[in-house]
Short mmCIF file of C-alpha atoms in Angstrom, two decimals:
data_model
loop_
_atom_site.label_atom_id
_atom_site.label_comp_id
_atom_site.label_asym_id
_atom_site.label_seq_id
_atom_site.Cartn_x
_atom_site.Cartn_y
_atom_site.Cartn_z
CA MET A 577 -9.65 -25.01 -1.27
CA LEU A 578 -7.26 -23.79 1.34
CA PHE A 579 -4.84 -20.97 1.25
CA THR A 580 -1.82 -21.15 3.45
CA GLU A 581 0.54 -18.31 3.72
CA LEU A 582 4.24 -18.88 3.77
CA GLN A 583 6.59 -16.52 5.58
CA ASN A 584 3.92 -14.65 7.45
CA ARG A 585 6.12 -13.46 10.25
CA PHE A 586 4.65 -9.96 10.25
CA LEU A 587 1.02 -10.83 9.97
CA ASN A 588 0.16 -11.17 13.62
CA ASP A 589 -2.94 -9.35 14.81
CA ASN A 590 -4.07 -9.16 11.19
CA LEU A 591 -1.83 -6.15 10.68
CA VAL A 592 0.81 -5.77 8.09
CA ALA A 593 3.75 -4.06 9.69
CA SER A 594 4.78 -2.27 6.56
CA ASP A 595 6.13 0.82 8.24
CA GLY A 596 7.16 2.26 11.53
CA LEU A 597 3.74 3.67 12.40
CA LYS A 598 2.01 0.37 11.96
CA GLU A 599 4.68 -1.38 13.96
CA MET A 600 4.08 1.16 16.70
CA GLN A 601 0.38 0.41 16.65
CA LEU A 602 1.07 -3.29 16.80
CA LEU A 603 3.34 -2.78 19.78
CA SER A 604 0.86 -0.48 21.44
CA ASN A 605 -1.96 -2.99 20.93
CA ARG A 606 0.12 -5.73 22.47
CA LEU A 607 1.07 -3.49 25.39
CA SER A 608 -2.50 -2.57 26.09
CA LYS A 609 -3.45 -6.24 25.97
CA LEU A 610 -0.72 -6.95 28.49
CA LEU A 611 -1.91 -4.16 30.75
CA GLY A 612 -5.47 -5.38 30.55
CA SER A 613 -7.08 -2.50 28.67
CA GLU A 614 -8.75 -3.57 25.46
CA ASN A 615 -8.94 -0.18 23.79
CA SER A 616 -5.72 1.46 22.86
CA ASN A 617 -5.67 5.21 22.40
CA PHE A 618 -3.01 5.05 19.75
CA GLN A 619 -4.82 5.13 16.44
CA ILE A 620 -3.51 5.62 12.95
CA GLU A 621 -5.47 7.95 10.75
CA TYR A 622 -5.77 6.95 7.13
CA PRO A 623 -4.80 7.75 4.45
CA LEU A 624 -1.13 8.14 5.26
CA PHE A 625 0.74 11.11 3.84
CA ASN A 626 4.19 12.01 2.66
CA VAL A 627 4.70 15.75 2.19
CA TYR A 628 7.42 17.38 0.11
CA THR A 629 8.01 21.12 -0.04
CA ASN A 630 10.33 23.68 -1.47
CA ASN A 631 10.11 27.47 -1.55
CA GLU A 632 7.47 27.52 -4.26
CA ASN A 633 5.46 24.30 -4.10
CA ALA A 634 4.21 21.57 -1.87
CA ILE A 635 3.48 18.00 -2.94
CA ILE A 636 1.27 15.73 -0.90
CA ILE A 637 1.46 12.04 -1.74
CA SER A 638 -0.77 9.32 -0.44
CA GLU A 639 -1.14 5.63 -1.17
CA ILE A 640 -4.82 4.87 -1.65
CA PRO A 641 -5.10 1.63 -3.61
CA GLY A 642 -8.55 0.65 -4.85
CA ILE A 643 -10.07 4.13 -4.74
CA GLU A 644 -11.64 5.72 -7.81
CA LEU A 645 -11.05 9.35 -8.71
CA ASP A 646 -14.76 10.11 -8.24
CA ASP A 647 -14.59 8.96 -4.63
CA ILE A 648 -11.93 11.49 -3.65
CA ASP A 649 -12.75 14.95 -2.41
CA ILE A 650 -10.08 17.58 -1.78
CA GLN A 651 -10.73 20.89 -0.05
CA ILE A 652 -8.27 23.70 0.44
CA VAL A 653 -8.65 26.56 2.89
CA HIS A 654 -5.60 28.81 3.24
CA ASN A 655 -2.87 26.37 4.25
CA THR A 656 -5.16 23.56 5.34
CA ILE A 657 -5.93 20.67 3.03
CA THR A 658 -8.70 18.21 3.76
CA ILE A 659 -8.86 14.96 1.86
CA LYS A 660 -11.87 12.71 1.98
CA ALA A 661 -12.01 9.35 0.27
CA ASP A 662 -14.32 6.37 0.15
CA LYS A 663 -13.01 2.90 -0.41
CA ILE A 664 -15.84 0.70 -1.52
CA GLU A 665 -16.07 -2.76 -0.05
CA GLU A 666 -15.56 -5.67 -2.39
CA LYS A 667 -18.69 -7.79 -2.46
CA LEU A 668 -18.95 -11.46 -3.24
CA GLU A 669 -20.76 -12.08 -6.51
CA ALA A 670 -22.32 -15.49 -6.02
CA ASN A 671 -24.02 -17.01 -3.04
CA ASN A 672 -21.73 -19.97 -2.77
CA SER A 673 -18.59 -17.86 -2.74
CA GLN A 674 -16.70 -17.47 0.47
CA TRP A 675 -13.93 -15.34 1.93
CA HIS A 676 -10.65 -16.93 2.87
CA ARG A 677 -8.79 -13.83 3.93
CA ARG A 678 -9.71 -10.21 4.49
CA GLU A 679 -6.89 -7.82 5.21
CA ARG A 680 -7.63 -4.86 3.00
CA SER A 681 -9.47 -2.05 4.68
CA PHE A 682 -12.42 -0.12 3.31
CA GLY A 683 -14.74 2.65 4.36
CA HIS A 684 -14.62 6.41 4.68
CA MET A 685 -11.41 8.30 5.39
CA THR A 686 -10.87 11.94 6.26
CA ARG A 687 -7.54 13.57 6.87
CA THR A 688 -6.57 17.18 7.34
CA ILE A 689 -3.08 18.44 6.92
CA GLU A 690 -1.58 21.86 7.53
CA LEU A 691 1.16 23.13 5.27
CA PRO A 692 3.79 25.62 6.38
CA PHE A 693 2.50 28.17 3.83
CA GLU A 694 -0.68 29.29 2.08
CA VAL A 695 -1.41 27.66 -1.24
CA ASP A 696 -3.16 28.81 -4.37
CA ALA A 697 -6.24 26.61 -4.56
CA SER A 698 -6.99 27.56 -8.18
CA LYS A 699 -3.62 26.23 -9.38
CA THR A 700 -3.70 23.03 -7.41
CA GLN A 701 -3.51 19.80 -9.37
CA ALA A 702 -4.39 16.33 -8.17
CA LYS A 703 -3.50 13.15 -10.01
CA LEU A 704 -4.35 9.56 -9.29
CA ASN A 705 -2.05 7.00 -10.83
CA LYS A 706 -1.58 3.34 -9.91
CA GLY A 707 -3.30 3.86 -6.57
CA ILE A 708 -1.17 6.82 -5.59
CA LEU A 709 -2.67 10.27 -5.13
CA VAL A 710 -0.33 13.15 -5.89
CA ILE A 711 -1.49 16.68 -5.07
CA GLU A 712 0.63 19.56 -6.29
CA LEU A 713 0.00 22.77 -4.43
CA PRO A 714 1.71 25.96 -5.60
CA ARG A 715 2.52 28.49 -2.91
CA LYS A 716 0.53 31.70 -3.00
CA GLU A 717 2.36 34.47 -4.81
CA GLU A 718 2.06 36.96 -1.94
CA ASP A 719 3.26 34.36 0.51
CA LYS A 720 6.50 33.59 -1.31
CA PRO A 721 9.71 34.75 0.29
CA LYS A 722 11.02 38.03 -1.11
CA LYS A 723 14.62 38.77 -1.72
CA ILE A 724 15.79 42.13 -0.47
CA SER A 725 18.96 43.40 -1.98
CA VAL A 726 21.22 45.29 0.33
CA LYS A 727 23.01 48.26 -1.08
CA VAL A 728 26.10 49.78 0.33
CA ASN A 729 25.92 53.52 0.66
CA MET B 424 40.06 2.18 12.36
CA SER B 425 36.46 3.04 11.65
CA ASN B 426 37.11 2.48 7.97
CA ASN B 427 38.27 -1.05 8.65
CA VAL B 428 35.12 -1.76 10.61
CA SER B 429 32.83 -0.62 7.83
CA VAL B 430 34.68 -2.73 5.28
CA LEU B 431 34.29 -5.72 7.55
CA ASP B 432 30.58 -4.92 7.95
CA LYS B 433 30.10 -4.96 4.23
CA GLU B 434 31.88 -8.26 3.89
CA LEU B 435 29.77 -9.87 6.56
CA MET B 436 26.54 -8.58 5.10
CA PRO B 437 24.85 -10.95 2.67
CA ARG B 438 25.29 -9.76 -0.86
CA SER B 439 21.57 -9.38 -1.50
CA GLN B 440 21.25 -7.00 1.44
CA ALA B 441 24.28 -4.97 0.61
CA LYS B 442 23.14 -4.39 -2.91
CA THR B 443 19.84 -2.64 -2.34
CA ASN B 444 18.38 -0.59 0.42
CA ILE B 445 14.80 -0.86 -0.81
CA HIS B 446 12.16 -1.98 1.65
CA LYS B 447 10.15 -5.07 0.94
CA PHE B 448 6.52 -5.03 2.00
CA ILE B 449 3.88 -7.69 2.33
CA PRO B 450 0.86 -6.49 0.36
CA ARG B 451 -2.47 -6.72 2.13
CA CYS B 452 -4.58 -9.37 0.44
CA ASP B 453 -8.23 -10.33 0.24
CA ILE B 454 -8.89 -13.85 -0.99
CA TYR B 455 -12.21 -15.39 -1.91
CA GLU B 456 -13.34 -18.54 -3.56
CA THR B 457 -16.13 -19.08 -6.07
CA ASP B 458 -17.31 -22.29 -7.74
CA LYS B 459 -14.81 -21.97 -10.50
CA ALA B 460 -11.95 -19.88 -9.24
CA ILE B 461 -9.92 -18.43 -6.43
CA VAL B 462 -9.64 -14.67 -6.51
CA VAL B 463 -6.80 -12.79 -4.88
CA LEU B 464 -6.90 -9.02 -4.42
CA ALA B 465 -3.64 -7.41 -3.38
CA ASP B 466 -3.04 -3.74 -2.56
CA MET B 467 0.09 -2.80 -4.43
CA PRO B 468 0.08 0.97 -4.92
CA GLY B 469 2.74 2.41 -7.21
CA VAL B 470 3.42 -0.79 -9.12
CA ASP B 471 3.42 -0.72 -12.91
CA GLU B 472 1.71 -3.59 -14.72
CA ASN B 473 4.93 -4.73 -16.33
CA GLN B 474 6.70 -4.73 -12.97
CA ILE B 475 4.43 -7.40 -11.52
CA ASP B 476 5.64 -10.95 -11.41
CA VAL B 477 3.19 -13.72 -10.57
CA THR B 478 4.49 -17.27 -10.56
CA ILE B 479 3.04 -20.63 -9.65
CA GLU B 480 5.46 -23.44 -9.10
CA LYS B 481 3.87 -26.70 -8.01
CA ASN B 482 1.36 -25.19 -5.62
CA ILE B 483 3.36 -22.19 -4.44
CA LEU B 484 1.97 -18.87 -5.59
CA THR B 485 4.41 -15.99 -5.49
CA ILE B 486 3.39 -12.39 -6.09
CA LYS B 487 6.13 -9.85 -6.60
CA GLY B 488 5.86 -6.21 -7.55
CA ASN B 489 8.56 -3.63 -7.99
CA ILE B 490 8.01 0.08 -7.74
CA GLN B 491 9.90 2.97 -9.13
CA GLU B 492 10.88 5.29 -6.34
CA PRO B 493 9.48 8.70 -7.16
CA GLU B 494 12.07 11.39 -7.16
CA TYR B 495 11.35 14.92 -6.19
CA ALA B 496 14.51 16.78 -6.91
CA ASN B 497 14.71 20.23 -5.30
CA TYR B 498 12.11 19.18 -2.75
CA ASN B 499 12.50 18.39 0.92
CA LEU B 500 10.53 15.64 2.55
CA ILE B 501 9.10 17.57 5.50
CA TYR B 502 6.65 15.00 6.78
CA SER B 503 6.57 11.27 6.25
CA GLU B 504 4.11 8.69 7.45
CA TYR B 505 4.93 5.81 5.18
CA LYS B 506 7.82 4.31 3.30
CA THR B 507 7.77 2.96 -0.20
CA GLY B 508 9.21 -0.29 -1.43
CA ASN B 509 8.72 -3.45 -3.38
CA TYR B 510 6.08 -6.03 -2.60
CA GLU B 511 6.36 -9.75 -2.16
CA ARG B 512 4.06 -12.42 -0.82
CA VAL B 513 3.98 -16.18 -1.03
CA PHE B 514 0.98 -18.49 -0.66
CA ALA B 515 0.63 -22.23 -0.78
CA LEU B 516 -2.45 -23.52 -2.59
CA SER B 517 -4.00 -26.76 -1.47
CA ASP B 518 -5.72 -27.67 -4.73
CA GLU B 519 -4.61 -27.74 -8.29
CA VAL B 520 -5.03 -24.55 -10.21
CA ASN B 521 -5.37 -24.39 -13.96
CA LYS B 522 -2.10 -22.60 -14.58
CA ASP B 523 -2.73 -21.85 -18.24
CA GLU B 524 -5.82 -19.79 -17.58
CA ILE B 525 -4.69 -17.51 -14.80
CA GLN B 526 -5.81 -13.95 -15.33
CA ALA B 527 -4.25 -10.94 -13.70
CA CYS B 528 -5.31 -7.34 -13.93
CA LEU B 529 -4.22 -4.19 -12.21
CA LYS B 530 -6.52 -1.31 -11.43
CA ASN B 531 -5.88 1.67 -9.21
CA GLY B 532 -2.98 -0.09 -7.56
CA VAL B 533 -4.93 -3.25 -6.78
CA LEU B 534 -3.86 -6.52 -8.35
CA LYS B 535 -6.70 -8.93 -9.08
CA LEU B 536 -5.67 -12.51 -9.70
CA MET B 537 -8.18 -15.03 -11.03
CA LEU B 538 -6.95 -18.55 -10.47
CA PRO B 539 -9.35 -21.00 -12.15
CA LYS B 540 -9.68 -24.35 -10.45
CA SER B 541 -8.58 -27.31 -12.50
CA PRO B 542 -11.23 -29.90 -13.45
CA VAL B 543 -9.62 -32.31 -11.01
CA ALA B 544 -10.26 -29.97 -8.13
CA MET B 545 -13.81 -29.21 -9.25
CA ALA B 546 -14.77 -32.84 -9.66
CA ARG B 547 -14.30 -33.39 -5.99
CA LYS B 548 -17.89 -32.60 -5.11
CA ILE B 549 -19.87 -35.80 -4.92
CA THR B 550 -23.60 -35.70 -5.21
CA VAL B 551 -25.46 -38.31 -3.25
CA LYS B 552 -28.59 -39.67 -4.82
CA ALA B 553 -31.32 -41.41 -2.89
CA GLU B 554 -32.31 -44.76 -4.26
#
């Protein structure tokens, strides 16, 4: 049986250009091909992060589809958060099965991110829902900004 | 003057584009074939199981998934490496698929589609016997 994809404008180089970074990599790969060098220095590190903050909390969000909670490891040191995750490769069950398309990535990922403030590791919560990792990191009490009232003499 | 231009812009823009500003992504897919079925795995993080729409019309397989944009009120996005949006991908199947027995399940943001081959497609294998 054959699988043909319709409307696969973005699927050149086996990359899905789903955001600006990936498009950049695609462009960079093409450029380096043009210039004759096979290895491009521009590499994306996975998983990708979105970081939200306010004065009291930080929230780190990452899309990690296909990863189990047991395969995620989060470490916090002061304001540095390290996230390690393993995405296990899908294996074919029977001998006479065959792959038609392989685009999803797998393997070990490590990312480190620095927040603008120190966080309280004991109050940190991590949730995995529908392939999205959400880490809520409360700011350390002593690190929070203090309001100083000014009195007029 | 600038107001007039923006009104004109809106009129020229197709209605579907003007309505939403949500990105549409192509989910990364793994596809494999066994004796009895075709299996499609699609990375669709953030999609709820009742927001997935899988249709087969003739031999065109369409996978659609809508997400709910998470809202973090009172928060500032200080660093962003990816955007969120809905997913859509279309495949053409060469053989007949048994449409009544398609199974779909969603786990950890990965959609697994089991498309059983119809008996017509399976009967294609011809064994040659020596006389």
